Short mmCIF file of C-alpha atoms and ligand atoms in Angstrom, two decimals:
data_model
loop_
_atom_site.label_atom_id
_atom_site.label_comp_id
_atom_site.label_asym_id
_atom_site.label_seq_id
_atom_site.Cartn_x
_atom_site.Cartn_y
_atom_site.Cartn_z
CA MET A 1 97.63 81.85 118.01
CA CYS A 2 97.83 81.04 121.67
CA LYS A 3 94.63 82.05 122.42
CA ASN A 4 91.03 81.60 121.53
CA MET A 5 90.44 84.41 118.57
CA PRO A 6 87.20 86.27 118.40
CA PRO A 7 85.41 85.43 115.58
CA LEU A 8 85.99 88.88 113.78
CA GLU A 9 89.76 87.87 113.92
CA LEU A 10 89.70 84.35 112.72
CA ALA A 11 87.89 85.44 109.68
CA ILE A 12 90.02 87.81 108.71
CA GLN A 13 93.10 85.74 109.51
CA PHE A 14 91.22 83.31 107.29
CA HIS A 15 90.56 85.90 104.48
CA GLY A 16 93.47 87.75 104.43
CA HIS A 17 92.25 91.30 104.35
CA ILE A 18 89.60 93.08 105.65
CA CYS A 19 86.67 94.08 103.10
CA PRO A 20 82.94 95.16 103.49
CA GLY A 21 81.82 91.67 102.06
CA LEU A 22 83.94 89.73 104.44
CA LEU A 23 82.43 91.80 107.41
CA MET A 24 78.93 91.34 106.08
CA GLY A 25 79.41 87.70 106.09
CA VAL A 26 81.01 88.39 110.04
CA ARG A 27 77.68 89.53 111.02
CA ALA A 28 75.34 86.66 109.44
CA ALA A 29 77.55 83.95 110.83
CA GLU A 30 77.79 85.46 114.10
CA PHE A 31 73.92 85.88 114.11
CA ALA A 32 73.77 82.26 112.88
CA GLN A 33 75.71 80.58 115.48
CA LYS A 34 73.59 82.39 118.08
CA TYR A 35 69.92 82.22 116.84
CA LEU A 36 70.66 78.38 116.51
CA ASP A 37 72.63 78.25 119.70
CA VAL A 38 75.49 76.22 118.20
CA SER A 39 79.43 76.29 118.67
CA PRO A 40 81.31 76.39 115.45
CA ASP A 41 81.55 72.82 113.69
CA GLN A 42 84.24 70.08 114.52
CA ASP A 43 82.79 67.60 112.28
CA GLU A 44 79.61 68.59 110.17
CA GLU A 45 77.45 69.06 112.83
CA LEU A 46 76.49 72.22 110.79
CA LEU A 47 76.28 72.59 107.17
CA ALA A 48 75.88 76.04 105.13
CA VAL A 49 74.08 76.66 101.60
CA VAL A 50 75.49 79.35 100.25
CA GLU A 51 74.49 81.34 96.92
CA THR A 52 77.11 83.16 96.45
CA ASN A 53 81.15 82.59 96.16
CA SER A 54 82.35 86.10 97.41
CA CYS A 55 84.34 87.07 100.07
CA GLY A 56 81.45 86.56 103.17
CA VAL A 57 81.53 82.70 102.60
CA ASP A 58 84.86 82.65 104.26
CA ALA A 59 83.42 84.13 107.42
CA ILE A 60 81.19 81.33 107.20
CA GLN A 61 83.71 78.62 106.86
CA SER A 62 86.13 80.32 109.30
CA ILE A 63 83.63 80.84 111.94
CA LEU A 64 80.76 78.32 111.52
CA GLY A 65 83.67 75.89 110.49
CA CYS A 66 81.04 74.79 107.20
CA THR A 67 83.92 74.34 105.25
CA PHE A 68 84.51 73.05 101.49
CA GLY A 69 86.88 70.76 102.77
CA LYS A 70 84.52 69.26 105.25
CA GLY A 71 81.80 68.69 102.03
CA ASN A 72 79.38 70.72 104.73
CA LEU A 73 79.48 73.80 102.63
CA ILE A 74 77.32 73.72 99.91
CA PHE A 75 77.40 76.24 96.88
CA ARG A 76 74.78 77.31 94.70
CA ASP A 77 75.85 79.89 92.52
CA TYR A 78 72.74 82.14 92.33
CA GLY A 79 74.58 85.32 93.15
CA LYS A 80 73.01 85.55 95.79
CA SER A 81 74.05 87.10 99.49
CA VAL A 82 72.32 84.52 101.02
CA TYR A 83 73.32 81.79 103.81
CA THR A 84 71.56 79.08 104.88
CA ILE A 85 72.33 77.39 108.17
CA ALA A 86 71.12 74.33 109.42
CA SER A 87 72.21 72.03 112.98
CA ARG A 88 72.08 68.49 112.60
CA ASP A 89 71.68 68.31 116.57
CA LYS A 90 69.11 70.64 116.82
CA ASP A 91 67.37 69.96 113.80
CA ARG A 92 66.38 73.44 112.67
CA ALA A 93 67.85 75.67 109.99
CA VAL A 94 67.88 79.26 109.44
CA ARG A 95 67.90 81.10 106.13
CA ILE A 96 69.57 84.56 106.41
CA ALA A 97 69.37 87.36 103.31
CA GLN A 98 71.50 90.22 102.99
CA LYS A 99 69.05 93.22 102.35
CA TYR A 100 68.91 94.78 98.96
CA GLN A 101 70.06 98.85 99.00
CA ALA A 102 68.82 100.81 96.40
CA GLN A 103 70.65 103.75 96.97
CA PRO A 104 74.40 102.45 98.11
CA HIS A 105 76.24 104.43 100.93
CA PRO A 106 78.06 106.76 99.16
CA ASP A 107 80.94 105.48 101.37
CA ASN A 108 80.46 101.82 99.96
CA VAL A 109 80.44 103.88 96.21
CA ARG A 110 83.74 105.55 96.77
CA TYR A 111 85.06 102.43 98.20
CA ARG A 112 84.42 100.32 95.43
CA GLU A 113 85.55 103.03 92.96
CA LEU A 114 88.68 103.00 94.68
CA SER A 115 89.26 99.30 94.73
CA ARG A 116 88.71 98.97 91.46
CA GLN A 117 91.40 101.05 90.51
CA GLY A 118 94.33 99.57 89.98
CA THR A 119 97.21 101.98 91.25
CA LEU A 120 96.21 104.77 93.90
CA THR A 121 98.12 108.07 94.87
CA GLU A 122 99.04 108.49 98.45
CA GLU A 123 95.79 110.82 99.30
CA GLU A 124 93.58 107.95 97.50
CA ALA A 125 95.16 105.44 99.53
CA ALA A 126 94.59 107.34 103.08
CA GLU A 127 91.16 108.28 101.58
CA LYS A 128 89.92 104.43 100.92
CA GLU A 129 91.48 103.39 104.35
CA ASN A 130 89.31 106.06 106.11
CA LEU A 131 86.32 104.71 104.19
CA LEU A 132 87.46 101.04 105.18
CA ALA A 133 87.19 102.26 109.08
CA SER A 134 83.85 103.89 108.52
CA ILE A 135 82.22 101.21 106.77
CA PHE A 136 83.38 98.71 109.09
CA GLU A 137 81.94 100.41 112.04
CA ARG A 138 78.77 101.17 109.95
CA ILE A 139 78.63 97.15 109.29
CA MET A 140 79.63 96.11 112.93
CA THR A 141 77.35 98.66 114.74
CA THR A 142 74.20 98.60 112.48
CA PRO A 143 71.59 96.47 113.94
CA PHE A 144 70.95 93.38 111.95
CA GLU A 145 67.81 93.62 111.28
CA GLU A 146 68.87 96.64 109.35
CA LEU A 147 71.29 94.39 107.46
CA PHE A 148 69.52 90.87 106.85
CA ASN A 149 66.48 88.99 106.89
CA TRP A 150 65.81 85.98 108.52
CA GLN A 151 63.63 83.02 108.83
CA GLU A 152 63.38 79.77 110.03
CA ALA A 153 63.69 77.63 106.77
CA ASP A 154 62.47 74.30 106.10
CA PHE A 155 65.35 71.73 105.38
CA ALA A 156 66.18 68.12 105.10
CA ILE A 157 70.00 68.13 106.30
CA PRO A 158 71.38 65.23 104.09
CA GLU A 159 73.52 62.69 104.89
CA LYS A 160 77.42 63.57 106.51
CA ALA A 161 79.68 63.71 103.12
CA GLN A 162 80.76 60.26 101.73
CA ILE A 163 84.39 58.96 101.55
CA TYR A 164 84.96 57.07 98.74
CA PRO A 165 87.94 55.10 97.73
CA THR A 166 90.24 55.75 95.35
CA VAL A 167 91.04 54.19 92.38
CA GLN A 168 94.14 54.23 89.64
CA CYS A 169 93.46 55.88 86.66
CA SER A 170 94.50 54.09 83.95
CA ILE A 171 96.20 56.60 81.46
CA CYS A 172 97.62 59.02 84.01
CA GLY A 173 97.89 56.79 87.08
CA GLU A 174 96.67 59.35 89.32
CA GLY A 175 94.01 58.47 92.08
CA VAL A 176 90.77 59.40 91.33
CA MET A 177 87.40 59.30 93.73
CA GLU A 178 85.87 56.29 92.45
CA PRO A 179 82.75 57.66 91.43
CA ARG A 180 84.05 60.16 89.49
CA ALA A 181 85.71 57.91 87.88
CA ILE A 182 84.47 56.46 84.04
CA MET A 183 84.43 52.84 83.04
CA ASN A 184 86.75 52.14 79.81
CA GLY A 185 85.63 48.16 79.78
CA GLN A 186 87.33 46.90 82.92
CA LEU A 187 90.07 50.20 83.37
CA TYR A 188 88.88 53.33 85.14
CA VAL A 189 89.72 56.71 83.58
CA CYS A 190 89.74 59.93 85.42
CA PRO A 191 87.99 63.10 84.22
CA THR A 192 90.81 64.67 83.12
CA CYS A 193 91.96 61.87 80.95
CA THR A 194 88.64 61.22 79.15
CA MET B 1 66.29 119.19 82.73
CA CYS B 2 66.55 118.99 85.95
CA GLU B 3 70.68 118.04 86.43
CA ALA B 4 73.19 121.06 87.33
CA ASN B 5 76.94 121.84 86.88
CA VAL B 6 78.66 121.54 90.02
CA TYR B 7 81.53 124.43 90.53
CA LEU B 8 84.34 124.47 93.14
CA SER B 9 85.33 127.51 94.40
CA ARG B 10 88.54 127.39 96.17
CA GLU B 11 90.57 130.56 97.13
CA GLY B 12 87.91 132.63 95.03
CA LEU B 13 88.42 130.98 92.16
CA GLU B 14 85.17 129.07 90.53
CA GLU B 15 86.26 125.82 88.49
CA LEU B 16 83.61 123.49 86.91
CA LEU B 17 83.79 120.22 89.03
CA MET B 18 81.08 117.91 87.33
CA GLU B 19 78.85 118.46 84.89
CA GLY B 20 74.97 117.36 84.49
CA VAL B 21 75.15 116.22 87.99
CA ASP B 22 71.58 115.20 89.27
CA ARG B 23 72.45 113.48 92.57
CA ILE B 24 74.29 115.37 95.30
CA ILE B 25 74.00 113.38 98.91
CA PRO B 26 76.15 115.41 101.92
CA GLY B 27 77.69 112.24 103.62
CA ASP B 28 80.16 112.18 106.66
CA ASP B 29 83.34 113.78 107.43
CA ASP B 30 82.05 117.08 105.23
CA ASN B 31 82.58 114.62 102.03
CA ILE B 32 79.63 115.66 99.49
CA PHE B 33 78.80 112.85 97.26
CA LEU B 34 78.39 113.72 93.21
CA GLU B 35 76.90 111.65 90.53
CA ASN B 36 75.88 112.44 87.28
CA VAL B 37 73.41 111.55 84.42
CA PHE B 38 76.95 109.93 82.65
CA GLY B 39 77.24 107.85 85.61
CA GLU B 40 80.69 109.29 86.87
CA ARG B 41 81.16 109.68 90.78
CA ARG B 42 83.15 112.39 92.83
CA LEU B 43 83.44 112.39 96.89
CA VAL B 44 84.91 115.64 97.42
CA LYS B 45 85.38 117.68 100.78
CA ALA B 46 83.36 120.55 100.34
CA ARG B 47 80.19 122.22 101.53
CA ILE B 48 77.30 123.71 99.55
CA LYS B 49 77.75 127.59 99.04
CA GLU B 50 75.08 128.51 96.87
CA MET B 51 72.36 126.74 94.31
CA GLU B 52 71.11 128.69 91.73
CA LEU B 53 68.70 126.38 90.35
CA VAL B 54 67.26 128.13 87.77
CA ARG B 55 70.44 128.67 86.09
CA HIS B 56 71.56 124.92 87.15
CA ARG B 57 74.42 125.56 88.84
CA ILE B 58 76.02 124.48 92.24
CA VAL B 59 78.72 126.44 93.64
CA LEU B 60 80.95 124.30 96.51
CA GLU B 61 83.30 125.44 98.62
CA GLU B 62 86.55 123.36 99.24
CA ILE B 63 87.29 122.24 102.96
CA LYS B 64 90.76 122.60 103.27
CA GLU B 65 92.73 119.62 105.52
CA ALA B 66 94.37 121.23 108.02
CA ALA B 67 98.16 120.89 107.02
CA VAL B 68 99.92 117.95 108.82
CA ARG B 69 102.51 119.63 111.32
CA PRO B 70 104.16 116.50 112.57
CA HIS B 71 106.17 116.88 115.65
CA LEU B 72 108.43 114.19 117.37
CA GLU B 73 106.88 112.01 119.78
CA LEU B 74 108.76 108.61 121.16
CA TRP B 75 106.65 105.41 121.27
CA LEU B 76 106.98 101.78 122.15
CA GLU B 77 106.24 98.73 120.02
CA PRO B 78 107.04 94.67 121.54
CA ASP B 79 109.54 93.03 119.59
CA THR B 80 106.95 89.91 118.88
CA ASP B 81 104.29 89.41 116.26
CA HIS B 82 101.51 88.28 118.06
CA GLY B 83 100.76 90.98 120.79
CA HIS B 84 102.70 89.08 124.08
CA PHE B 85 105.59 87.28 125.22
CA HIS B 86 105.47 83.72 126.72
CA PRO B 87 107.36 83.19 130.38
CA GLY B 88 111.09 82.40 129.31
CA GLU B 89 111.29 84.21 126.28
CA GLU B 90 113.26 86.77 125.88
CA ALA B 91 110.98 89.80 126.33
CA ARG B 92 112.02 93.08 124.04
CA MET B 93 110.64 95.78 123.39
CA LYS B 94 111.13 98.77 120.85
CA LEU B 95 111.36 102.45 121.14
CA PHE B 96 110.83 104.41 118.26
CA GLN B 97 110.80 108.10 117.32
CA GLY B 98 108.83 109.63 114.42
CA PHE B 99 105.48 110.86 113.95
CA ASN B 100 102.11 108.86 113.45
CA MET B 101 104.10 105.57 113.76
CA ARG B 102 106.26 106.40 111.22
CA ALA B 103 109.62 106.25 112.55
CA HIS B 104 112.47 108.24 111.91
CA GLU B 105 116.17 107.77 112.87
CA ALA B 106 116.72 105.90 115.64
CA ALA B 107 116.33 107.84 118.87
CA SER B 108 119.51 109.03 120.73
CA MET B 109 120.57 107.40 124.03
CA GLU B 110 121.09 110.24 125.98
CA GLY B 111 118.68 111.71 128.00
CA LEU B 112 116.75 108.73 128.01
CA GLU B 113 115.19 106.58 130.40
CA ALA B 114 113.28 103.51 130.68
CA PHE B 115 111.52 101.74 133.30
CA VAL B 116 108.80 98.79 134.02
CA ARG B 117 106.23 98.23 136.55
CA ILE B 118 105.70 94.92 137.20
CA ASN B 119 103.97 93.17 139.66
CA GLY B 120 104.08 96.75 142.07
CA GLN B 121 107.54 96.79 141.13
CA LEU B 122 109.46 99.63 139.99
CA ARG B 123 112.91 99.32 138.02
CA GLU B 124 114.87 100.57 135.77
CA LEU B 125 115.82 99.10 132.56
CA ALA B 126 118.62 99.14 129.97
CA LEU B 127 118.11 100.59 126.76
CA HIS B 128 120.74 100.31 124.08
CA LYS B 129 120.57 100.77 120.27
CA HIS B 130 120.24 97.97 117.73
CA HIS B 131 120.44 98.75 114.11
CA ASP B 132 117.90 101.55 113.37
CA ALA B 133 115.92 101.29 116.46
CA MET B 134 116.37 101.76 120.25
CA GLU B 135 115.55 98.42 122.30
CA ILE B 136 114.73 97.32 125.95
CA GLU B 137 115.07 93.91 127.27
CA LEU B 138 113.08 93.22 129.83
CA GLY B 139 114.40 90.37 130.45
CA GLN B 140 113.35 86.19 130.51
CA GLU B 141 111.70 86.38 134.44
CA LEU B 142 109.13 88.07 133.82
CA GLU B 143 105.59 86.61 134.49
CA GLY B 144 102.59 88.99 134.52
CA LEU B 145 101.44 92.46 133.04
CA ALA B 146 104.50 94.72 132.47
CA GLN B 147 103.68 98.55 132.08
CA ILE B 148 106.72 100.09 130.47
CA TYR B 149 107.71 103.40 130.11
CA VAL B 150 110.37 105.74 128.57
CA HIS B 151 111.14 109.39 129.75
CA TYR B 152 112.97 111.83 127.65
CA LYS B 153 114.00 115.32 128.87
CA GLY B 154 115.19 117.78 126.35
CA GLU B 155 113.16 120.89 125.16
CA SER B 156 110.30 119.43 125.48
CA GLU B 157 109.48 116.36 128.06
CA LEU B 158 108.34 113.07 126.20
CA TYR B 159 106.71 110.03 127.83
CA ALA B 160 106.12 106.54 126.12
CA THR B 161 104.04 104.11 127.48
CA ALA B 162 102.82 100.74 126.87
CA VAL B 163 101.16 97.33 128.94
CA MET B 164 103.10 94.30 127.99
CA GLU B 165 101.77 90.57 128.53
CA VAL B 166 104.15 87.93 129.21
CA GLY B 167 102.24 85.00 129.60
CA HIS B 168 98.46 84.82 129.76
CA HIS B 169 96.79 87.17 132.17
CA HIS B 170 93.45 89.34 132.25
CA HIS B 171 94.02 91.95 134.33
CA ARG B 172 91.54 94.79 134.54
CA GLY B 173 91.54 98.12 136.68
CA LEU B 174 95.17 98.77 135.72
CA GLN B 175 96.89 101.54 137.73
CA PRO B 176 98.19 104.53 136.56
CA LEU B 177 102.16 104.72 136.62
CA GLY B 178 102.20 108.49 138.01
CA LEU B 179 103.58 110.28 135.17
CA PRO B 180 102.99 114.39 134.55
CA LEU B 181 101.09 113.47 131.35
CA GLU B 182 99.66 109.87 130.95
CA ILE B 183 97.13 108.28 128.74
CA VAL B 184 95.62 105.13 131.04
CA PRO B 185 93.66 102.58 129.13
CA LEU B 186 90.21 102.23 130.53
CA ASP B 187 89.92 97.86 129.90
CA TYR B 188 93.05 96.46 129.51
CA SER B 189 91.68 92.92 128.74
CA HIS B 190 89.52 94.33 125.90
CA ALA B 191 91.24 95.44 122.92
CA ARG B 192 89.23 93.74 120.08
CA LEU B 193 88.96 94.77 116.33
CA GLY B 194 85.80 95.79 115.60
CA GLU B 195 84.90 97.24 119.45
CA ASN B 196 85.07 100.31 121.34
CA TYR B 197 88.22 100.65 123.14
CA GLY B 198 88.64 103.49 125.94
CA ILE B 199 91.31 105.65 127.44
CA GLN B 200 91.59 108.09 130.05
CA VAL B 201 93.86 111.04 129.86
CA LEU B 202 95.67 111.93 133.19
CA LYS B 203 97.52 115.43 134.34
CA ASP B 204 99.13 115.10 137.41
CA GLY B 205 96.74 112.31 138.60
CA GLN B 206 93.92 114.16 137.23
CA PRO B 207 91.40 113.68 134.57
CA LEU B 208 92.04 115.89 131.68
CA ALA B 209 89.12 117.08 130.09
CA GLY B 210 88.96 118.67 126.10
CA ALA B 211 92.06 117.32 125.59
CA GLU B 212 92.68 116.08 121.70
CA VAL B 213 94.42 112.47 121.11
CA ARG B 214 95.45 111.44 118.53
CA ALA B 215 95.18 108.11 117.10
CA THR B 216 97.24 105.95 114.75
CA PHE B 217 98.05 102.42 113.74
CA ASN B 218 100.71 100.39 112.18
CA GLY B 219 100.83 100.93 108.36
CA THR B 220 98.33 103.56 108.20
CA GLN B 221 98.43 105.05 104.74
CA SER B 222 97.54 108.76 105.94
CA ARG B 223 100.25 111.04 106.54
CA ASP B 224 98.78 113.18 109.38
CA TYR B 225 96.72 110.93 112.50
CA PRO B 226 93.91 109.18 110.82
CA HIS B 227 91.85 109.98 113.85
CA HIS B 228 91.27 113.25 116.25
CA LEU B 229 89.64 112.61 119.32
CA LYS B 230 88.15 114.83 122.25
CA THR B 231 88.27 113.59 126.01
CA ASP B 232 85.32 114.24 127.71
CA GLY B 233 84.23 115.64 131.18
CA GLU B 234 86.15 112.94 132.83
CA GLY B 235 88.99 112.91 130.58
CA LYS B 236 88.06 109.80 128.77
CA CYS B 237 87.47 108.94 124.93
CA ARG B 238 86.83 106.19 122.87
CA LEU B 239 88.08 104.54 119.40
CA PHE B 240 86.33 101.82 117.05
CA LEU B 241 88.85 99.61 116.38
CA THR B 242 89.16 98.63 112.87
CA ALA B 243 92.65 98.01 111.92
CA ARG B 244 94.68 94.80 112.58
CA GLY B 245 98.02 96.21 113.98
CA ASN B 246 98.74 97.75 117.07
CA TYR B 247 97.34 101.46 118.09
CA LEU B 248 99.13 104.78 119.10
CA PHE B 249 97.15 107.17 121.36
CA SER B 250 99.14 110.32 121.85
CA VAL B 251 98.59 113.47 123.57
CA ILE B 252 99.94 116.84 124.08
CA HIS B 253 99.95 119.22 126.93
CA ASP B 254 102.06 121.88 128.09
CA ASN B 255 105.12 121.11 125.93
CA THR B 256 104.55 117.74 127.14
CA THR B 257 103.86 114.72 124.81
CA SER B 258 102.63 111.49 126.30
CA THR B 259 101.98 108.26 124.31
CA PHE B 260 100.39 105.19 124.60
CA THR B 261 100.56 101.85 122.64
CA LEU B 262 97.95 99.72 122.43
CA ILE B 263 99.57 96.42 121.99
CA LYS B 264 96.89 93.64 120.37
CA SER B 265 97.35 90.37 121.43
CA PHE B 266 96.42 87.90 118.68
ZN1 LIG C 1 87.54 90.41 100.74
ZN1 LIG C 2 93.75 60.27 84.25
#
């Protein structure tokens, strides 16, 4: 990796494979970046609230730099392909929601069917590869407004993630973040040992 | 009741394909999508031949895939996993013989010659056999954009070309090598996944219109080239890149086969 990777390549590298969900996430992440006029996050200038834990979130993490580890990726388990991206510097946020499709494209239906199927024949594997190529081209070339709705979001950006001291669990001896430890008299006990 | 039974006509014989179909959507690439009241779904390569709505009968006619007729061609791939070499690094190319980026046994050494053009200088390169592939050493002193080509003259004439970056350069307006049949990239510096990539086919230096260009990529699951393109009036065609590996473009004209390997630089 000796060059600045384009966002799409970054997302694929991070996610490990190419799939329709990831590509939709790439469109959403690229849009958010342009809409808010921000660069990828270094140190929590950006914050993402994601309402799904599927493939698309990996595009948010890799392209925007809002990651689970940095604490600027907040997961709300609503099962919705909705991403709210906020910029601390610009003091604004955008909520991006994937449009509901009553009639999924036949290519997507068949692709999902083949993905669920465990083993594929040579013909089916070739068919799946072809389907993914057409889905890929369609997702990347369809106007954004046909794929997503978006609106400026009223969003109070929380403080940057805090760093807490680590204390030792009196039972297993492992370290545990202080607010997660339970006090047993004068002793700390970690959640696994309670 | 408004569902229909769908039959597939194959070489004059009709067989029941799906019962109780309530949704038929003709899609891209001669595909027809079927869904029935039991929730079963199928995608078939066919066209609608007949619809007898009173008898709830729809007959599809199978579209046969053209049989794959592999021919032998040569192509080049870099001996690196990230698409370019750094100055001072031993730059090496591999030469393969096969079809659709699936290599057959190593190309034989007889009748093969290899050249590199870099910074306007053309020089011949040595080919040698290494395990099951032929290798071409470009040396360590290179720096710039290297255009490599291999020529083979036998019953038919074969050319393999590739452009290789040594160091980081963003060259545009690459000059053709001047081969009898050649595929030239339109804009070398833009070979990105999720974007169109354009090439031009030249026959004796002139654009070749209406030529069939096949395109494939490393690790394809297809037996035949997955993409078949046709050049326009200016001998140009474009492909939307969706695979991670290197791409190979191939054209045949007048008993000459010429390939161009698009090396993705990441
Ligand atoms: Zn995925
Ligand atoms: Zn413990």
